[in-house]
Coordinates of C-alpha atoms and ligand atoms in Angstrom, one line a residue:
M1 CA -14.6 12.3 -15.1
T2 CA -12.2 9.4 -15.0
R3 CA -13.2 6.5 -17.2
H4 CA -10.0 4.4 -17.6
L5 CA -7.8 4.2 -14.5
L6 CA -4.4 2.7 -14.4
I7 CA -3.5 1.2 -11.1
T8 CA 0.1 0.1 -10.4
G9 CA 0.8 -2.6 -7.9
G10 CA -2.8 -3.8 -7.9
C11 CA -1.9 -7.4 -6.9
G12 CA -0.4 -6.3 -3.5
F13 CA -2.2 -5.7 -0.3
I14 CA -3.6 -2.2 -0.7
G15 CA -3.7 -2.4 -4.5
S16 CA -5.9 -5.4 -4.6
N17 CA -8.3 -3.9 -2.0
F18 CA -8.3 -0.7 -4.1
V19 CA -9.0 -2.5 -7.4
R20 CA -12.0 -4.2 -5.7
F21 CA -13.1 -1.0 -4.1
I22 CA -13.1 0.9 -7.4
R23 CA -14.9 -1.9 -9.1
Q24 CA -17.7 -1.6 -6.5
T25 CA -17.8 2.2 -6.2
R26 CA -17.2 3.2 -9.8
P27 CA -18.6 0.1 -11.7
D28 CA -18.5 1.9 -15.1
W29 CA -14.8 2.6 -15.0
R30 CA -12.3 0.6 -17.0
L31 CA -9.4 -0.6 -14.8
T32 CA -5.9 -1.7 -15.9
N33 CA -3.7 -3.2 -13.2
V34 CA 0.0 -3.3 -14.0
D35 CA 2.0 -5.4 -11.6
V36 CA 5.3 -7.2 -12.1
L37 CA 4.3 -9.8 -9.4
T38 CA 7.2 -9.6 -7.0
Y39 CA 7.1 -11.8 -4.0
S40 CA 4.3 -9.6 -2.5
G41 CA 2.2 -9.5 -5.7
N42 CA -0.4 -12.2 -5.6
L43 CA -3.0 -12.7 -8.4
E44 CA -5.0 -14.8 -6.0
N45 CA -5.9 -11.6 -4.2
L46 CA -8.1 -10.7 -7.2
E47 CA -9.2 -14.2 -8.1
D48 CA -12.8 -13.2 -8.2
L49 CA -12.2 -10.5 -10.8
T50 CA -9.6 -11.8 -13.3
E51 CA -11.8 -14.4 -14.9
S52 CA -15.1 -12.6 -15.2
D53 CA -14.8 -8.9 -15.5
D54 CA -14.4 -7.4 -19.0
R55 CA -13.8 -3.9 -17.6
Y56 CA -10.8 -5.1 -15.6
R57 CA -7.5 -6.1 -17.2
F58 CA -4.3 -7.3 -15.6
V59 CA -1.0 -6.7 -17.3
K60 CA 2.2 -8.3 -16.0
G61 CA 4.8 -5.6 -16.3
D62 CA 7.5 -3.6 -14.6
I63 CA 7.0 0.1 -13.9
C64 CA 10.6 0.6 -14.6
D65 CA 10.0 -0.6 -18.2
R66 CA 9.1 2.4 -20.5
A67 CA 8.0 0.0 -23.2
V68 CA 5.4 -1.5 -21.0
L69 CA 4.1 1.8 -19.6
H70 CA 3.9 3.8 -22.8
P71 CA 0.7 2.2 -24.3
L72 CA -0.9 1.7 -20.9
I73 CA -0.5 5.4 -20.0
T74 CA -1.6 6.5 -23.5
E75 CA -5.0 5.0 -23.1
A76 CA -5.5 5.8 -19.4
D77 CA -7.2 8.9 -18.0
A78 CA -5.5 8.8 -14.6
V79 CA -3.0 6.7 -12.6
V80 CA -3.0 5.7 -8.9
H81 CA 0.6 4.5 -8.2
L82 CA 0.8 1.9 -5.5
A83 CA 3.6 -0.4 -6.9
A84 CA 6.5 -0.4 -4.5
E85 CA 8.9 -2.4 -2.4
S86 CA 7.0 -1.9 0.9
H87 CA 8.7 -3.8 3.8
V88 CA 11.1 -1.9 6.0
D89 CA 13.0 -5.0 7.2
R90 CA 13.7 -6.0 3.6
S91 CA 15.1 -2.5 2.9
I92 CA 17.6 -3.0 5.7
L93 CA 18.8 -6.3 4.2
D94 CA 19.0 -4.9 0.6
S95 CA 18.0 -1.4 -0.3
R96 CA 18.7 -1.7 -4.1
P97 CA 15.3 -3.0 -5.2
F98 CA 13.8 -0.1 -3.2
V99 CA 15.7 2.5 -5.1
Q100 CA 15.0 0.7 -8.4
T101 CA 11.2 0.5 -8.0
N102 CA 10.3 3.3 -5.6
V103 CA 12.6 5.9 -7.1
L104 CA 13.4 4.9 -10.7
G105 CA 10.0 3.3 -11.2
T106 CA 8.2 6.4 -10.1
Q107 CA 10.4 8.6 -12.3
T108 CA 9.7 6.3 -15.3
L109 CA 6.0 6.6 -14.7
L110 CA 6.1 10.4 -14.4
D111 CA 8.1 10.6 -17.7
A112 CA 5.7 8.3 -19.5
L113 CA 2.9 10.6 -18.3
R114 CA 4.7 13.7 -19.5
R115 CA 5.3 12.1 -22.9
A116 CA 1.7 11.0 -23.3
Q117 CA 0.5 14.5 -22.4
A118 CA 3.0 16.0 -24.9
N119 CA 1.7 13.7 -27.6
D120 CA -2.0 14.2 -27.2
G121 CA -2.4 17.3 -25.0
R122 CA -4.4 15.4 -22.5
P123 CA -3.4 15.9 -18.8
R124 CA -3.8 12.7 -16.7
R125 CA -4.0 12.9 -12.9
F126 CA -1.3 11.0 -11.1
V127 CA -1.8 10.0 -7.4
Y128 CA 1.4 9.0 -5.7
V129 CA 0.7 6.7 -2.7
S130 CA 3.4 7.8 -0.3
T131 CA 3.6 7.0 3.5
D132 CA 3.8 8.7 6.9
E133 CA 7.3 7.1 7.2
V134 CA 8.7 9.9 5.1
Y135 CA 8.3 12.2 8.2
G136 CA 10.5 10.1 10.4
S137 CA 9.9 9.4 14.0
L138 CA 8.0 11.2 16.8
P139 CA 8.8 11.0 20.5
L140 CA 6.5 9.0 22.8
D141 CA 6.3 11.7 25.5
D142 CA 4.5 14.4 23.4
P143 CA 1.1 12.9 22.4
D144 CA -0.2 16.1 20.8
N145 CA 2.7 16.2 18.4
K146 CA 1.5 14.7 15.1
F147 CA 2.7 14.8 11.5
T148 CA 1.1 17.5 9.4
E149 CA 1.7 18.1 5.7
Q150 CA 4.2 20.9 6.8
T151 CA 6.3 18.5 8.9
P152 CA 9.8 18.4 7.3
L153 CA 10.6 15.1 5.7
D154 CA 13.1 13.0 7.7
P155 CA 13.1 9.5 6.4
R156 CA 15.1 7.1 8.5
S157 CA 15.0 3.7 6.8
P158 CA 16.1 2.9 3.3
Y159 CA 12.4 2.1 2.5
A160 CA 11.3 5.5 3.8
A161 CA 14.1 7.3 2.0
S162 CA 13.1 5.7 -1.3
K163 CA 9.4 6.6 -0.8
A164 CA 10.4 10.1 0.1
A165 CA 12.4 10.3 -3.1
G166 CA 9.4 9.2 -5.2
D167 CA 7.2 11.6 -3.3
Q168 CA 9.5 14.6 -3.9
M169 CA 10.0 13.6 -7.5
T170 CA 6.2 13.6 -8.0
L171 CA 5.9 17.1 -6.6
A172 CA 8.9 18.2 -8.7
Y173 CA 7.0 17.3 -11.8
F174 CA 4.1 19.6 -10.7
H175 CA 6.4 22.5 -10.1
T176 CA 8.7 22.0 -13.1
F177 CA 6.3 20.7 -15.7
G178 CA 2.9 21.7 -14.4
M179 CA 1.7 18.1 -14.2
D180 CA -1.5 17.1 -12.5
V181 CA -0.2 15.2 -9.5
A182 CA -1.2 14.7 -5.9
V183 CA 0.5 12.9 -3.0
T184 CA -1.1 10.9 -0.1
R185 CA 0.9 10.1 3.0
C186 CA -1.0 7.3 4.9
S187 CA -0.3 5.5 8.2
N188 CA -0.2 1.7 8.8
N189 CA -3.0 -0.2 7.1
L190 CA -4.8 -3.3 8.4
G191 CA -7.2 -5.5 6.5
P192 CA -7.4 -8.6 4.3
Y193 CA -4.8 -9.8 1.8
Q194 CA -1.7 -8.3 3.6
F195 CA 1.5 -10.2 3.0
P196 CA 2.2 -12.2 6.2
E197 CA 5.6 -10.5 6.7
K198 CA 3.8 -7.4 8.2
V199 CA 3.1 -7.5 11.9
I200 CA -0.6 -8.2 12.0
P201 CA -0.9 -11.1 9.5
L202 CA 2.5 -12.5 10.7
F203 CA 1.4 -12.6 14.3
V204 CA -2.1 -14.0 13.6
T205 CA -0.9 -16.7 11.3
N206 CA 2.0 -17.7 13.6
L207 CA -0.5 -18.1 16.4
M208 CA -2.8 -20.2 14.2
D209 CA 0.3 -22.5 13.6
G210 CA 1.1 -22.6 17.3
E211 CA 4.2 -20.5 16.9
K212 CA 5.3 -17.5 19.0
V213 CA 5.2 -13.9 17.9
P214 CA 8.5 -12.0 17.6
L215 CA 8.1 -8.5 19.2
Y216 CA 10.8 -6.1 18.4
G217 CA 12.7 -4.3 21.2
D218 CA 10.6 -3.2 24.1
G219 CA 7.4 -3.3 22.2
K220 CA 6.6 0.3 23.0
N221 CA 6.8 1.7 19.4
V222 CA 3.6 3.2 18.3
R223 CA 1.8 3.0 15.0
D224 CA -1.4 4.8 13.8
W225 CA -3.7 2.1 12.4
I226 CA -6.2 2.6 9.6
H227 CA -8.4 0.1 7.9
V228 CA -7.4 -0.4 4.2
D229 CA -11.0 0.5 3.1
D230 CA -10.6 3.9 4.6
H231 CA -7.3 4.4 2.8
C232 CA -9.0 3.4 -0.5
E233 CA -11.8 6.0 0.2
A234 CA -9.1 8.6 0.7
L235 CA -7.3 7.7 -2.5
L236 CA -10.5 8.0 -4.5
A237 CA -11.2 11.4 -2.8
V238 CA -7.8 12.7 -3.8
L239 CA -8.1 11.2 -7.3
E240 CA -11.5 12.9 -7.9
R241 CA -11.3 16.1 -5.8
G242 CA -7.7 16.7 -4.7
Q243 CA -5.9 19.8 -5.8
A244 CA -3.0 19.4 -8.1
G245 CA 0.4 19.8 -6.4
E246 CA -1.1 19.1 -2.9
V247 CA -0.1 16.6 -0.3
Y248 CA -2.8 14.9 1.9
N249 CA -2.1 13.1 5.1
V250 CA -4.3 10.1 5.7
G251 CA -4.6 8.4 9.1
G252 CA -7.0 6.4 11.3
N253 CA -6.6 8.5 14.5
N254 CA -5.9 5.2 16.1
E255 CA -2.5 5.1 17.8
R256 CA -1.5 1.8 19.4
S257 CA 1.8 0.6 20.9
N258 CA 3.0 -2.7 19.5
I259 CA 2.6 -4.4 22.9
E260 CA -1.0 -3.2 23.1
L261 CA -1.6 -4.5 19.6
T262 CA 0.1 -7.8 20.4
L263 CA -1.9 -8.3 23.6
A264 CA -5.2 -7.5 21.7
I265 CA -4.3 -10.1 19.0
L266 CA -3.4 -12.7 21.7
E267 CA -6.7 -12.2 23.3
L268 CA -8.7 -12.5 20.1
M269 CA -6.8 -15.7 19.3
G270 CA -7.4 -17.1 22.8
C271 CA -3.6 -17.2 23.5
G272 CA -1.6 -16.1 26.6
K273 CA 1.5 -13.8 27.0
E274 CA 3.8 -16.8 26.9
M275 CA 3.4 -16.7 23.1
I276 CA 5.4 -13.4 22.9
T277 CA 9.1 -13.6 22.2
Y278 CA 11.0 -10.4 22.6
V279 CA 13.6 -10.2 19.9
K280 CA 16.4 -7.8 18.9
D281 CA 15.0 -4.4 17.8
R282 CA 14.8 -3.3 14.1
P283 CA 17.8 -1.1 13.4
G284 CA 16.7 2.6 13.3
H285 CA 13.2 1.5 14.5
D286 CA 11.0 4.6 14.3
R287 CA 9.5 5.2 17.7
R288 CA 6.1 6.7 16.9
Y289 CA 4.0 7.6 13.9
A290 CA 0.9 9.8 14.3
I291 CA -1.0 11.5 11.6
D292 CA -2.9 14.8 11.6
A293 CA -5.5 14.2 8.8
S294 CA -7.4 17.4 9.3
K295 CA -6.5 18.8 5.8
I296 CA -8.1 15.9 3.9
E297 CA -11.1 16.0 6.2
A298 CA -11.6 19.8 5.8
D299 CA -10.8 20.0 2.1
L300 CA -12.2 16.8 0.7
G301 CA -14.7 15.8 3.3
W302 CA -13.0 12.4 3.9
K303 CA -13.2 10.7 7.3
P304 CA -12.3 7.2 8.4
T305 CA -15.4 5.1 9.0
R306 CA -14.0 1.6 9.2
S307 CA -11.0 2.0 11.5
A308 CA -12.7 2.0 14.9
W309 CA -10.7 -0.1 17.5
P310 CA -11.0 -2.9 18.4
E311 CA -13.6 -3.7 15.7
A312 CA -11.2 -3.1 12.8
L313 CA -8.7 -5.4 14.4
R314 CA -11.2 -8.1 15.2
E315 CA -12.6 -8.1 11.7
T316 CA -9.0 -8.3 10.3
V317 CA -8.1 -11.2 12.6
D318 CA -11.3 -13.0 11.7
W319 CA -10.5 -12.7 8.0
Y320 CA -7.1 -14.4 8.4
R321 CA -8.8 -17.1 10.6
A322 CA -11.4 -17.7 7.9
N323 CA -8.9 -17.6 5.0
R324 CA -6.3 -20.1 6.0
T325 CA -6.0 -21.5 2.5
W326 CA -5.0 -18.0 1.2
W327 CA -2.2 -17.4 3.7
E328 CA -1.0 -21.0 3.7
R329 CA -0.5 -20.8 0.0
V330 CA 1.5 -17.5 0.5
K331 CA 3.6 -18.9 3.3
S332 CA 4.4 -22.1 1.3
G333 CA 5.1 -20.3 -1.9
A334 CA 2.3 -22.1 -3.8
Y335 CA 0.7 -18.8 -4.8
R336 CA 3.6 -18.2 -7.2
D337 CA 2.2 -20.9 -9.5
Y338 CA -1.2 -19.3 -9.9
Y339 CA -0.1 -16.8 -12.6
K340 CA 1.3 -19.5 -14.9
Q341 CA -1.8 -21.7 -14.4
Q342 CA -4.2 -18.8 -15.2
Y343 CA -2.4 -16.9 -17.9
G344 CA 0.4 -19.0 -19.3
A345 CA 2.1 -17.0 -22.0
R346 CA -0.9 -14.7 -22.8
I347 CA 0.0 -11.8 -20.5
G348 CA 3.6 -11.8 -21.5
A349 CA 2.4 -11.2 -25.1
A350 CA 0.1 -8.4 -24.0
C351 CA 3.1 -6.6 -22.5
A352 CA 5.4 -6.9 -25.5
C353 CA 4.8 -3.3 -26.5
E354 CA 7.0 -1.1 -28.7
D355 CA 8.5 2.0 -27.1
Ligands
LIG401 P1 2.7 -4.7 -1.2 O1 4.1 -5.0 -1.0 O2 1.6 -5.6 -0.6 O3 2.3 -4.6 -2.8 C1 3.2 -4.0 -3.7 C2 2.8 -4.4 -5.1 O4 3.7 -3.7 -6.0 C3 3.0 -5.9 -5.3 O5 1.8 -6.4 -6.0 C4 4.2 -6.0 -6.2 O6 4.2 -7.1 -7.1 C5 4.1 -4.6 -7.0 N1 5.4 -4.2 -7.5 C6 6.6 -4.1 -6.9 N2 7.5 -3.7 -7.7 C7 7.0 -3.5 -8.9 C8 7.4 -3.0 -10.2 N3 8.7 -2.7 -10.3 N4 6.6 -2.9 -11.2 C9 5.3 -3.3 -11.0 N5 4.8 -3.7 -9.9 C10 5.6 -3.8 -8.8 O7 2.5 -3.2 -0.7 P2 1.3 -2.5 0.1 O8 1.4 -2.6 1.5 O9 0.0 -2.9 -0.6 O10 1.6 -0.9 -0.3 C11 1.2 -0.4 -1.5 C12 1.7 1.1 -1.5 O11 1.1 1.8 -0.4 C13 3.2 1.2 -1.5 O12 3.5 2.3 -2.3 C14 3.4 1.6 0.0 O13 4.6 2.4 0.1 C15 2.2 2.4 0.3 N6 1.8 2.4 1.7 C16 1.6 1.3 2.4 C17 1.1 1.3 3.7 C18 0.8 0.1 4.5 O14 0.5 0.1 5.7 N7 0.9 -1.1 3.9 C19 0.8 2.6 4.3 C20 1.1 3.7 3.6 C21 1.5 3.7 2.3
LIG402 O1 3.4 3.6 8.3 C1 3.1 3.2 7.0 C2 4.0 2.0 6.8 O2 3.5 0.9 7.5 C3 4.1 1.6 5.3 O3 4.7 2.7 4.6 C4 4.9 0.3 5.1 O4 4.8 -0.1 3.7 C5 4.3 -0.8 6.0 O5 5.1 -2.0 5.9 C6 4.2 -0.3 7.4 O6 5.5 -0.2 8.0 P1 5.9 -0.7 9.4 O7 7.4 -1.0 9.5 O8 5.3 0.2 10.5 O9 5.1 -2.1 9.4 P2 5.4 -3.6 10.0 O10 4.2 -4.4 10.0 O11 6.7 -4.1 9.4 O12 5.7 -3.2 11.6 C7 4.8 -2.6 12.4 C8 5.4 -2.5 13.8 O13 5.6 -3.8 14.3 C9 6.8 -1.9 13.8 O14 6.9 -1.0 14.9 C10 7.7 -3.1 13.9 C11 6.9 -4.1 14.7 N1 7.2 -5.5 14.4 C12 7.1 -5.9 13.0 C13 7.4 -7.2 12.7 C14 7.3 -7.6 11.2 C15 7.5 -6.4 15.3 O15 7.5 -6.0 16.6 N2 7.7 -7.7 15.0 C16 7.7 -8.1 13.7 O16 7.9 -9.3 13.4

């Protein structure tokens, strides 16, 4: 049974929800959260934990840095790997950080795990949090066609390509070295603490500021929305009960076109259609994602319970409405000061580990 879990990227959107979820569902586990705090890493997402919880530790560190990883992995029993560059539009502007973190960072973690296992003979489960975007794009006119774990990979953005590389590298370490790895491929998450560059928090916070919402292309692209808590449940199920070497699709069974999503947000916000601005489409914009999650349901007994529409959207919109201070500090950049105020030089010292 896992006692000490290393979570990478725990200060991001899904990572911070996952840290809090594990704290609640597995209160006796020790948690280490390693996060380098890129623009999307925000210590304020875990403000309630950092000061009070002696079974939770934050380490500011880069997953590409072997010297940081080595001691952390040595003491861990398992790793859930969420750290990534995660935004498709940024990967179109500059793909290099995506290759660095999503490919090289994943490979560095896998090698550190392999070395720790060689040193003490103790296998550690590694869960790679991949994405449905590795499968590419589905047509709109074939609603029964969904991604299964057998669908060939066809990543079409630099982000998706870098995630697919990390995903395949992870599986290669199972086949080549017999390591205890599993991969999840999840659809679009919604919920609290999502960086307001992603469509839902961007649109809600724009409307709260009286600004229009930029809808890409014809607005007919489809995403399969899942509440972040359901994704966290799935990650725990795979961590505890998943088979080594297996891939598990995770989805909310909740397909919505972007225009449908936008109209629903406008209604919840009491705004009219005049607040939509149609803008130039994202290059290579995937048309539709749809997940067949029957394998994780049948094999691990997981099912989404928090993703029902429109309740999940209403709850999410309400969270951003109630937490204006949180997102205003993100949009203004003020959240970047929190780390220095809380930790000063202390965390840096904790990371100065020998290789
Ligand atoms: P996010 O951008 O909100 O968070 C990423 C976190 O990783 C940040 O805290 C950041 O500081 C950290 N990080 C980045 N580079 C790092 C590095 N080199 N070393 C250490 N930490 C680093 O992303 P998210 O939306 O929470 O996504 C988390 C994971 O889930 C990603 O792997 C993503 O590909 C995957 N995923 C996301 C979704 C989604 O809808 N958001 C769906 C499926 C899969
Ligand atoms: O499917 C899982 C993926 O979901 C994750 O792997 C990614 O990390 C995550 O960012 C998300 O990717 P998307 O590109 O689908 O999410 P995003 O919120 O950027 O966009 C959702 C849809 O909304 C997409 O069709 C593009 C559209 N969009 C997005 C933005 C930011 C707009 O129309 N306008 C916008 O301003």
